[in-house]
Each structure stands twice: as structure tokens, then as C-alpha cells.
Amino acid sequence: MEGFEYYSPVPAQQPNRSNWIMMTVIVAVAALILGLVIGNSLPGGGNGLTTLPASAKIEVFDENLVQELYDLTIPSVVKIETSEASGNRFTFGGRGQGSGFLVSDNGEFLTNYHVVEGADRITVILQNGKRLRAEVVGSDSSNDLALIRVDVSQLDGIAPLTLADSSAVRPGQLAIALGSPFGLQGSVTVGIVSGVGRSLPSVTQRRIVGMIQTDAAIFPGNSGGPLLNSKGEVIGINTAVASRGNESLGFAVPSNTAKNILSRLASGIQIKRPWLGVSLLELDSERAEAAGLTVDRGIYIIDIVEGSPADQADLRPGSDGSGLPGPGGDVIRAVDGVAVSTVDDLIVEFNSKQPGDEITLSITRNGEELDITITLAEWPDSLS
């Protein structure tokens, strides 16, 4: 996204603080347009603006609906505090403070990994003010998700929220964010889904794909809270913000990403991500021509890590030495028969794999179509 930077909690990757980007949550609209104004040709040849009649005005959201959904869902949303908070409790990136929401009948709350990362004490604060000790059950740093658990007998019958099918989310639909911005527990903000299928780096610098974009005011403390649809279902976990001056965009990890790993997190299974060991570039006609390729779509290998699975499988890179495609590299076209044309496509396929899995890459090499069998390794700690 040209002109925007993305914040990652990894120290070496932190952006300039003067153009700060906070790893927090999303969703608020400064002004909601409740009517539609269009340009028309006025009698006498003049041009002007004519307001549509009241019967034709478009309502962005129903206040009663938002209030009803708030009352229904807010008891399941909690404030999270950790012992790692700095002296300034409203820290850059929301470290030491965040939000979460109940996802099971066993006292398990979903939140962001960066909210609880490195914490030696985690406190969950219910809407009635009750404070409960929590422990991390499982985490997936690559998708910035964590599952924490409290004593379920202390929850007073609070019901878990439902995770929706985020593949059905469409731009323009209602988006409601709940959480604790600046420590203000029980806050709600309303906006719309601005886009889907976005990606940005996680704390491990692996890209989180399929993210939901929403218009947002930027506040620390909402990280890990739910982004709801008009049914009160969770479509995303509020996670990150891209900011430039007074303009900002909010992003949420899609609920389907959480659903796919929730059972493993609850079982305490460590989420391990597979590694191929390549640097990649998405092809277009200009890049393909520069590299002398016979195909102009696909994912081009421009570098390979020595000793990596890609190196052991004899995949071949092509680079001009400046990070641009040069002649001789392989073009990845499919993974296990599933066509891929972007790096995000490749990540989606790899997210369903485990270290040690054997995969088949369909590639184009010097105009020849080949299938290469590769055994994936575990994502190295040195890259986290």
C-alpha cells in the first residue's frame, strides 16, 4: 500500500516514531454519512448539487441494532493487562494492555500474541470489574494470535462469541469493534469493512494474509478485541494500524484464520510454520520481459537460502543482483496442484502445511514445465 508503513513489534523493524504506527485495533468513523448527495444538471443550464429525497437516503447503520449487539456481546469482551507494561500504561503499540473475547465454554479468551508476548503475569478484567489470573494456553506468533485461559467457574455464565465465516465478508458491510482503547473498558466504535484480502507483516515478519481492512480511529488498548458483523458474530480480531499523519487504516486478522488453529491452541500444541527458504517476486509482463521469461504470471524465485529446503531440492534463483529478476530463475505456478500467482496465494497454501510435510511445486524453468518434490523445514528462530 503505497505511502503507508506497517508497524511490527520486532525492534529491528520499528518505524520512525515521528510517523508512528501503533499495533492496536481498529474501527471508528469520525463522521458517518447518513444521506447521499449527487451532482445534477439544473434548469437553465447551471450545474449544482441536489440532495436525494429523504425516502431515498441510505442509512449506514441502525443505532438500535448497534446498541442491541453491544448489550448482547460486551459481557464476553475483556480488558487484558500484563506485568510487562512500561511506566506509561498507554505504551506505543499497546504493549502490556489490550483486549480479548471469550471463545469457548472452558474459560478461553482469544487475543493478539503481541498483547501477551513475554508476559510473566496476565490479568483478565471482566466488564463487572472482576480481575482474574490468566495463563497462555497456546499462541501463533505468525498470525499474531494467542489463547489464554481463566478459571471458568469465575465467569458467571458469560457466553462465548461466535466466530463467523470471514470468507463471506464484503467491503461496505457494517463493522463494530469492541475493546478497551486507552484503558477505557467497554468501548464500542462503528465503521464499515473498507477492504478484504489485505496482508501485512506479523511480529515474526511473516505476512498475515486475508486481513480485513476497516476505516479506523487509532487507539492503543483495543488489540485483540473482536470486530463484529451485523449479527454480532466475530469476523476478525483487531490487530494493526497503518498510519500517515492524521490518516489511518485498521486491520483485523480474519476469523477463519483463528478457527483453523483454535483447537490446536486449546490443546497447547505449539504452532510451527513451514519454511521453504526463498526470496520471491510476483511477476508481471514488465518483470518477465526483463528476466527473459516465457511466462508473465507466477512467483519468481530471486534468491535461495543456502542449505534450505529450496536449496536441497535444487530450485534455481534468478536475480540481477539488485533484487530485481534476472535470467535463469524458476517460476512457481502451483502448490500440490493448486494454482498460485501471488505471494499471498503461496502463504495461504503453506499455512495449511506443517514442517516435515512433503509438497509438490509446479514450476516453469527455461520454458519447461516441471514438478519438484520438496520436504518443508521449520521456520528458523533467527527469522522471527
Tab-separated table of C-alpha atoms in Angstrom:
chain	number	residue	atom	x	y	z
A	1	MET	CA	0.000	0.000	0.000
A	2	GLU	CA	1.947	2.952	-1.316
A	3	GLY	CA	2.700	5.718	1.151
A	4	PHE	CA	1.892	3.709	4.264
A	5	GLU	CA	4.258	1.902	6.591
A	6	TYR	CA	3.367	-1.052	8.775
A	7	TYR	CA	4.352	-1.353	12.404
A	8	SER	CA	5.885	-4.564	13.670
A	9	PRO	CA	6.870	-5.063	17.335
A	10	VAL	CA	10.184	-6.607	16.236
A	11	PRO	CA	12.700	-3.965	17.458
A	12	ALA	CA	14.832	-4.021	14.326
A	13	GLN	CA	11.772	-3.335	12.224
A	14	GLN	CA	10.223	-0.492	14.213
A	15	PRO	CA	9.456	2.569	12.048
A	16	ASN	CA	10.382	6.152	12.798
A	17	ARG	CA	8.335	7.298	15.801
A	18	SER	CA	7.582	10.606	14.058
A	19	ASN	CA	5.473	8.628	11.597
A	20	TRP	CA	4.162	6.317	14.252
A	21	ILE	CA	2.177	3.231	13.562
A	22	MET	CA	0.600	1.570	16.545
A	23	MET	CA	-0.029	-2.182	16.795
A	24	THR	CA	-3.539	-1.737	18.138
A	25	VAL	CA	-7.033	-2.091	16.913
A	26	ILE	CA	-9.398	-0.568	14.740
A	27	VAL	CA	-12.687	0.669	13.808
A	28	ALA	CA	-14.221	4.064	14.391
A	29	VAL	CA	-15.582	6.565	11.958
A	30	ALA	CA	-15.206	10.269	12.690
A	31	ALA	CA	-18.333	11.115	10.691
A	32	LEU	CA	-20.946	8.782	9.239
A	33	ILE	CA	-22.707	9.841	6.060
A	34	LEU	CA	-26.417	9.268	6.516
A	35	GLY	CA	-27.508	10.621	3.124
A	36	LEU	CA	-26.290	10.664	-0.469
A	37	VAL	CA	-25.638	13.841	-2.456
A	38	ILE	CA	-25.265	13.717	-6.224
A	39	GLY	CA	-24.500	16.204	-8.989
A	40	ASN	CA	-27.228	17.052	-11.461
A	41	SER	CA	-27.815	19.433	-14.321
A	42	LEU	CA	-30.035	22.243	-13.042
A	43	PRO	CA	-32.687	24.022	-15.086
A	44	GLY	CA	-31.233	26.875	-17.099
A	45	GLY	CA	-28.007	25.021	-17.837
A	46	GLY	CA	-26.381	25.522	-14.428
A	47	ASN	CA	-24.666	22.724	-12.525
A	48	GLY	CA	-25.213	22.101	-8.827
A	49	LEU	CA	-25.887	19.563	-6.121
A	50	THR	CA	-29.280	18.085	-5.475
A	51	THR	CA	-29.999	16.181	-2.278
A	52	LEU	CA	-31.940	12.977	-2.706
A	53	PRO	CA	-35.359	12.916	-1.050
A	54	ALA	CA	-35.456	11.551	2.493
A	55	SER	CA	-37.084	8.349	1.289
A	56	ALA	CA	-34.027	7.632	-0.871
A	57	LYS	CA	-31.372	8.333	1.758
A	58	ILE	CA	-29.039	5.496	2.597
A	59	GLU	CA	-28.567	4.662	6.269
A	60	VAL	CA	-25.094	3.417	7.122
A	61	PHE	CA	-26.197	1.668	10.300
A	62	ASP	CA	-29.150	1.250	12.598
A	63	GLU	CA	-28.445	2.753	16.028
A	64	ASN	CA	-30.848	0.376	17.723
A	65	LEU	CA	-29.123	-2.593	16.120
A	66	VAL	CA	-25.688	-1.455	17.293
A	67	GLN	CA	-26.985	-0.894	20.816
A	68	GLU	CA	-28.631	-4.316	20.904
A	69	LEU	CA	-25.487	-6.032	19.635
A	70	TYR	CA	-23.378	-4.135	22.155
A	71	ASP	CA	-25.575	-5.217	25.069
A	72	LEU	CA	-25.522	-8.796	23.811
A	73	THR	CA	-21.781	-9.141	23.210
A	74	ILE	CA	-19.926	-6.749	25.529
A	75	PRO	CA	-20.039	-9.090	28.585
A	76	SER	CA	-17.838	-11.523	26.616
A	77	VAL	CA	-15.177	-8.877	25.914
A	78	VAL	CA	-12.415	-8.289	28.457
A	79	LYS	CA	-9.573	-5.948	29.190
A	80	ILE	CA	-6.147	-7.603	29.450
A	81	GLU	CA	-3.243	-6.284	31.498
A	82	THR	CA	0.226	-7.804	31.778
A	83	SER	CA	3.218	-7.315	34.045
A	84	GLU	CA	5.297	-6.224	31.074
A	85	ALA	CA	3.632	-2.805	30.774
A	86	SER	CA	6.009	0.164	30.932
A	87	GLY	CA	5.710	3.154	33.226
A	88	ASN	CA	3.461	4.787	30.656
A	89	ARG	CA	0.496	2.435	30.637
A	90	PHE	CA	-0.621	3.752	27.241
A	91	THR	CA	2.515	2.464	25.543
A	92	PHE	CA	3.398	2.550	21.856
A	93	GLY	CA	1.813	-0.498	20.271
A	94	GLY	CA	-0.403	-1.247	23.270
A	95	ARG	CA	2.177	-3.463	24.947
A	96	GLY	CA	1.072	-4.570	28.388
A	97	GLN	CA	-2.541	-3.709	27.726
A	98	GLY	CA	-5.098	-4.959	25.269
A	99	SER	CA	-8.407	-6.686	24.804
A	100	GLY	CA	-9.753	-10.181	24.279
A	101	PHE	CA	-13.012	-12.093	23.999
A	102	LEU	CA	-14.419	-15.411	25.189
A	103	VAL	CA	-14.417	-18.165	22.543
A	104	SER	CA	-15.241	-21.327	24.498
A	105	ASP	CA	-17.150	-22.722	27.457
A	106	ASN	CA	-13.811	-23.594	29.080
A	107	GLY	CA	-12.817	-20.063	30.027
A	108	GLU	CA	-10.650	-19.456	26.958
A	109	PHE	CA	-10.177	-15.976	25.517
A	110	LEU	CA	-8.701	-15.098	22.142
A	111	THR	CA	-6.376	-12.105	21.888
A	112	ASN	CA	-3.307	-10.897	19.997
A	113	TYR	CA	0.042	-12.557	20.551
A	114	HIS	CA	1.729	-9.159	20.872
A	115	VAL	CA	-0.578	-8.305	23.799
A	116	VAL	CA	0.689	-11.183	25.961
A	117	GLU	CA	4.127	-11.738	24.431
A	118	GLY	CA	6.766	-12.188	27.136
A	119	ALA	CA	4.317	-11.533	29.980
A	120	ASP	CA	5.004	-13.243	33.305
A	121	ARG	CA	1.600	-12.273	34.677
A	122	ILE	CA	-1.656	-11.812	32.768
A	123	THR	CA	-4.801	-10.336	34.285
A	124	VAL	CA	-8.221	-10.505	32.648
A	125	ILE	CA	-10.702	-7.844	33.763
A	126	LEU	CA	-14.381	-8.596	33.221
A	127	GLN	CA	-16.961	-5.911	32.459
A	128	ASN	CA	-18.150	-6.048	36.086
A	129	GLY	CA	-14.630	-5.192	37.255
A	130	LYS	CA	-13.710	-8.677	38.482
A	131	ARG	CA	-10.000	-9.416	37.967
A	132	LEU	CA	-8.924	-12.953	37.062
A	133	ARG	CA	-5.498	-14.501	36.664
A	134	ALA	CA	-4.959	-15.944	33.175
A	135	GLU	CA	-2.357	-18.176	31.560
A	136	VAL	CA	-1.358	-18.581	27.937
A	137	VAL	CA	-2.610	-21.902	26.585
A	138	GLY	CA	-1.237	-21.607	23.064
A	139	SER	CA	-0.027	-18.984	20.624
A	140	ASP	CA	0.662	-18.417	16.949
A	141	SER	CA	3.068	-15.512	16.605
A	142	SER	CA	2.983	-15.723	12.799
A	143	ASN	CA	-0.687	-14.746	12.807
A	144	ASP	CA	-0.449	-12.606	15.971
A	145	LEU	CA	-2.943	-14.757	17.875
A	146	ALA	CA	-2.917	-16.203	21.384
A	147	LEU	CA	-5.350	-18.165	23.531
A	148	ILE	CA	-5.446	-17.506	27.276
A	149	ARG	CA	-7.467	-19.336	29.925
A	150	VAL	CA	-9.044	-18.375	33.247
A	151	ASP	CA	-10.929	-20.344	35.897
A	152	VAL	CA	-14.251	-20.884	34.121
A	153	SER	CA	-16.138	-21.023	37.426
A	154	GLN	CA	-15.411	-17.304	37.857
A	155	LEU	CA	-17.117	-16.229	34.628
A	156	ASP	CA	-20.673	-16.058	35.972
A	157	GLY	CA	-22.302	-17.621	32.933
A	158	ILE	CA	-20.756	-15.344	30.298
A	159	ALA	CA	-21.394	-16.755	26.816
A	160	PRO	CA	-18.642	-17.164	24.198
A	161	LEU	CA	-18.841	-15.170	20.977
A	162	THR	CA	-19.366	-16.935	17.656
A	163	LEU	CA	-16.628	-16.879	15.018
A	164	ALA	CA	-18.201	-16.091	11.642
A	165	ASP	CA	-17.114	-17.284	8.204
A	166	SER	CA	-14.790	-14.426	7.266
A	167	SER	CA	-14.667	-15.560	3.632
A	168	ALA	CA	-18.183	-14.102	3.329
A	169	VAL	CA	-17.095	-10.626	4.474
A	170	ARG	CA	-17.556	-7.942	1.822
A	171	PRO	CA	-16.459	-4.292	1.596
A	172	GLY	CA	-19.168	-1.896	2.702
A	173	GLN	CA	-20.720	-4.091	5.361
A	174	LEU	CA	-21.116	-2.990	8.961
A	175	ALA	CA	-18.115	-3.417	11.271
A	176	ILE	CA	-18.321	-2.990	15.045
A	177	ALA	CA	-15.218	-3.011	17.256
A	178	LEU	CA	-15.293	-3.670	20.986
A	179	GLY	CA	-12.431	-3.272	23.417
A	180	SER	CA	-10.538	-1.040	25.828
A	181	PRO	CA	-8.875	1.851	23.961
A	182	PHE	CA	-6.594	3.802	26.317
A	183	GLY	CA	-7.817	1.518	29.073
A	184	LEU	CA	-11.424	2.681	28.649
A	185	GLN	CA	-13.128	-0.657	29.094
A	186	GLY	CA	-16.412	-1.397	27.380
A	187	SER	CA	-15.850	0.937	24.430
A	188	VAL	CA	-17.553	0.454	21.072
A	189	THR	CA	-16.751	2.028	17.708
A	190	VAL	CA	-18.600	1.620	14.438
A	191	GLY	CA	-17.442	1.680	10.846
A	192	ILE	CA	-17.501	-0.351	7.682
A	193	VAL	CA	-15.336	-3.000	6.108
A	194	SER	CA	-13.127	-0.998	3.738
A	195	GLY	CA	-11.402	-3.924	2.070
A	196	VAL	CA	-10.602	-7.615	2.310
A	197	GLY	CA	-7.676	-9.819	1.374
A	198	ARG	CA	-5.039	-7.422	2.711
A	199	SER	CA	-1.682	-8.538	4.086
A	200	LEU	CA	0.963	-7.098	6.410
A	201	PRO	CA	3.902	-8.388	8.463
A	202	SER	CA	3.366	-10.141	11.777
A	203	VAL	CA	5.720	-9.977	14.751
A	204	THR	CA	7.767	-12.731	13.065
A	205	GLN	CA	7.877	-10.733	9.815
A	206	ARG	CA	5.862	-13.441	8.062
A	207	ARG	CA	2.932	-11.895	6.264
A	208	ILE	CA	-0.546	-12.301	7.731
A	209	VAL	CA	-2.816	-12.787	4.727
A	210	GLY	CA	-6.520	-12.292	4.157
A	211	MET	CA	-6.753	-9.431	6.644
A	212	ILE	CA	-9.875	-7.291	6.898
A	213	GLN	CA	-9.370	-3.555	6.398
A	214	THR	CA	-11.676	-1.078	8.088
A	215	ASP	CA	-11.819	2.696	8.473
A	216	ALA	CA	-10.497	3.475	11.920
A	217	ALA	CA	-9.527	5.950	14.570
A	218	ILE	CA	-6.265	4.805	16.122
A	219	PHE	CA	-6.224	3.898	19.789
A	220	PRO	CA	-3.877	1.700	21.854
A	221	GLY	CA	-5.538	-0.917	24.010
A	222	ASN	CA	-8.026	-2.363	21.516
A	223	SER	CA	-5.614	-5.003	20.196
A	224	GLY	CA	-7.139	-8.458	20.466
A	225	GLY	CA	-10.725	-7.264	20.655
A	226	PRO	CA	-13.446	-8.529	18.321
A	227	LEU	CA	-14.588	-6.978	15.069
A	228	LEU	CA	-18.266	-7.875	14.691
A	229	ASN	CA	-20.737	-8.071	11.832
A	230	SER	CA	-24.402	-7.065	11.923
A	231	LYS	CA	-25.286	-10.427	13.510
A	232	GLY	CA	-22.931	-9.921	16.442
A	233	GLU	CA	-20.556	-12.575	15.106
A	234	VAL	CA	-16.781	-12.115	15.119
A	235	ILE	CA	-15.392	-11.523	11.629
A	236	GLY	CA	-11.913	-10.514	12.769
A	237	ILE	CA	-9.501	-9.946	15.632
A	238	ASN	CA	-8.440	-6.291	15.715
A	239	THR	CA	-4.702	-6.267	15.282
A	240	ALA	CA	-2.882	-3.494	13.454
A	241	VAL	CA	-2.960	0.027	12.127
A	242	ALA	CA	-1.232	1.747	9.252
A	243	SER	CA	-0.949	5.490	9.755
A	244	ARG	CA	0.239	8.546	7.867
A	245	GLY	CA	-0.290	11.887	9.527
A	246	ASN	CA	-3.918	12.111	10.590
A	247	GLU	CA	-4.953	9.341	8.228
A	248	SER	CA	-5.078	5.735	9.342
A	249	LEU	CA	-6.278	2.341	8.246
A	250	GLY	CA	-7.158	-0.507	10.589
A	251	PHE	CA	-6.715	-4.238	10.053
A	252	ALA	CA	-8.084	-7.387	11.670
A	253	VAL	CA	-6.929	-10.992	11.437
A	254	PRO	CA	-9.819	-12.859	9.761
A	255	SER	CA	-11.896	-15.124	11.970
A	256	ASN	CA	-11.276	-18.105	9.683
A	257	THR	CA	-7.560	-17.894	10.467
A	258	ALA	CA	-8.397	-18.214	14.163
A	259	LYS	CA	-10.909	-21.018	13.577
A	260	ASN	CA	-8.329	-23.046	11.667
A	261	ILE	CA	-5.923	-23.149	14.612
A	262	LEU	CA	-8.201	-22.773	17.640
A	263	SER	CA	-8.344	-26.480	18.512
A	264	ARG	CA	-4.556	-26.746	18.343
A	265	LEU	CA	-4.138	-23.668	20.524
A	266	ALA	CA	-6.591	-25.083	23.077
A	267	SER	CA	-4.635	-28.358	23.165
A	268	GLY	CA	-1.431	-26.489	23.909
A	269	ILE	CA	0.124	-27.618	20.643
A	270	GLN	CA	2.861	-25.268	19.518
A	271	ILE	CA	2.034	-23.773	16.134
A	272	LYS	CA	5.033	-24.343	13.897
A	273	ARG	CA	5.229	-22.786	10.460
A	274	PRO	CA	6.890	-24.396	7.444
A	275	TRP	CA	9.849	-22.837	5.671
A	276	LEU	CA	10.988	-23.065	2.066
A	277	GLY	CA	13.949	-20.686	2.165
A	278	VAL	CA	13.401	-18.409	-0.823
A	279	SER	CA	13.047	-14.737	-1.688
A	280	LEU	CA	10.192	-14.179	-4.101
A	281	LEU	CA	8.830	-11.621	-6.514
A	282	GLU	CA	5.417	-11.558	-8.150
A	283	LEU	CA	5.712	-11.439	-11.918
A	284	ASP	CA	4.107	-9.007	-14.313
A	285	SER	CA	4.772	-8.546	-18.019
A	286	GLU	CA	7.500	-5.931	-17.454
A	287	ARG	CA	9.408	-8.026	-14.927
A	288	ALA	CA	9.023	-11.149	-17.039
A	289	GLU	CA	10.414	-9.367	-20.094
A	290	ALA	CA	13.374	-8.059	-18.084
A	291	ALA	CA	14.213	-11.610	-17.000
A	292	GLY	CA	13.690	-13.083	-20.458
A	293	LEU	CA	10.919	-15.378	-19.240
A	294	THR	CA	8.377	-17.206	-21.365
A	295	VAL	CA	5.613	-16.665	-18.771
A	296	ASP	CA	4.438	-13.348	-17.331
A	297	ARG	CA	2.455	-14.612	-14.359
A	298	GLY	CA	3.585	-16.528	-11.303
A	299	ILE	CA	6.008	-16.199	-8.409
A	300	TYR	CA	9.645	-15.755	-9.377
A	301	ILE	CA	12.474	-17.042	-7.197
A	302	ILE	CA	15.171	-14.372	-6.941
A	303	ASP	CA	17.216	-15.794	-4.056
A	304	ILE	CA	17.618	-19.046	-2.128
A	305	VAL	CA	18.987	-19.574	1.389
A	306	GLU	CA	21.924	-21.951	1.415
A	307	GLY	CA	21.032	-25.303	2.981
A	308	SER	CA	17.291	-24.571	2.910
A	309	PRO	CA	14.667	-26.991	1.541
A	310	ALA	CA	14.634	-24.969	-1.686
A	311	ASP	CA	18.406	-25.311	-1.971
A	312	GLN	CA	18.296	-29.048	-1.264
A	313	ALA	CA	15.610	-29.505	-3.931
A	314	ASP	CA	17.797	-27.643	-6.447
A	315	LEU	CA	15.356	-24.823	-7.077
A	316	ARG	CA	17.043	-22.068	-9.047
A	317	PRO	CA	17.033	-18.313	-8.430
A	318	GLY	CA	17.342	-15.543	-10.971
A	319	SER	CA	18.395	-12.040	-9.949
A	320	ASP	CA	20.298	-9.134	-11.424
A	321	GLY	CA	21.946	-8.554	-8.043
A	322	SER	CA	19.727	-5.620	-7.073
A	323	GLY	CA	16.656	-7.564	-6.022
A	324	LEU	CA	15.107	-7.455	-9.480
A	325	PRO	CA	14.516	-10.546	-11.611
A	326	GLY	CA	17.338	-11.750	-13.790
A	327	PRO	CA	17.563	-14.710	-16.152
A	328	GLY	CA	17.631	-18.347	-15.055
A	329	GLY	CA	15.188	-18.404	-12.148
A	330	ASP	CA	12.284	-20.761	-11.517
A	331	VAL	CA	8.674	-19.554	-11.642
A	332	ILE	CA	6.354	-21.187	-9.084
A	333	ARG	CA	2.941	-21.833	-10.671
A	334	ALA	CA	1.212	-24.230	-8.241
A	335	VAL	CA	1.478	-25.972	-4.850
A	336	ASP	CA	0.129	-29.526	-4.734
A	337	GLY	CA	-1.901	-28.779	-7.838
A	338	VAL	CA	-3.384	-25.520	-6.517
A	339	ALA	CA	-2.537	-22.588	-8.787
A	340	VAL	CA	-0.726	-19.644	-7.169
A	341	SER	CA	0.019	-16.296	-8.778
A	342	THR	CA	0.854	-14.097	-5.776
A	343	VAL	CA	2.985	-14.450	-2.665
A	344	ASP	CA	-0.199	-14.266	-0.602
A	345	ASP	CA	-1.567	-17.253	-2.540
A	346	LEU	CA	1.585	-19.167	-1.641
A	347	ILE	CA	1.328	-18.234	2.050
A	348	VAL	CA	-2.290	-19.401	2.162
A	349	GLU	CA	-1.241	-22.817	0.858
A	350	PHE	CA	1.746	-23.020	3.210
A	351	ASN	CA	-0.428	-22.116	6.211
A	352	SER	CA	-2.178	-25.462	5.762
A	353	LYS	CA	1.166	-27.310	5.882
A	354	GLN	CA	3.421	-28.431	8.715
A	355	PRO	CA	7.210	-28.685	8.960
A	356	GLY	CA	8.176	-32.085	7.592
A	357	ASP	CA	5.335	-32.164	5.067
A	358	GLU	CA	6.241	-33.159	1.535
A	359	ILE	CA	4.843	-30.883	-1.161
A	360	THR	CA	4.964	-30.706	-4.936
A	361	LEU	CA	5.831	-27.381	-6.540
A	362	SER	CA	4.860	-26.953	-10.177
A	363	ILE	CA	7.392	-24.615	-11.769
A	364	THR	CA	8.455	-23.220	-15.108
A	365	ARG	CA	12.200	-23.400	-15.781
A	366	ASN	CA	13.579	-22.042	-19.042
A	367	GLY	CA	10.227	-22.633	-20.711
A	368	GLU	CA	9.893	-26.202	-19.417
A	369	GLU	CA	7.137	-27.291	-17.007
A	370	LEU	CA	8.456	-29.321	-14.044
A	371	ASP	CA	7.108	-30.798	-10.799
A	372	ILE	CA	9.565	-30.646	-7.891
A	373	THR	CA	9.061	-32.584	-4.631
A	374	ILE	CA	10.234	-30.729	-1.514
A	375	THR	CA	10.198	-31.519	2.217
A	376	LEU	CA	9.434	-28.373	4.207
A	377	ALA	CA	11.524	-27.381	7.235
A	378	GLU	CA	10.532	-25.417	10.348
A	379	TRP	CA	10.611	-21.633	10.210
A	380	PRO	CA	14.002	-20.668	11.759
A	381	ASP	CA	14.068	-18.773	15.053
A	382	SER	CA	16.664	-16.457	13.522
A	383	LEU	CA	13.982	-15.093	11.189
A	384	SER	CA	11.455	-14.451	13.960
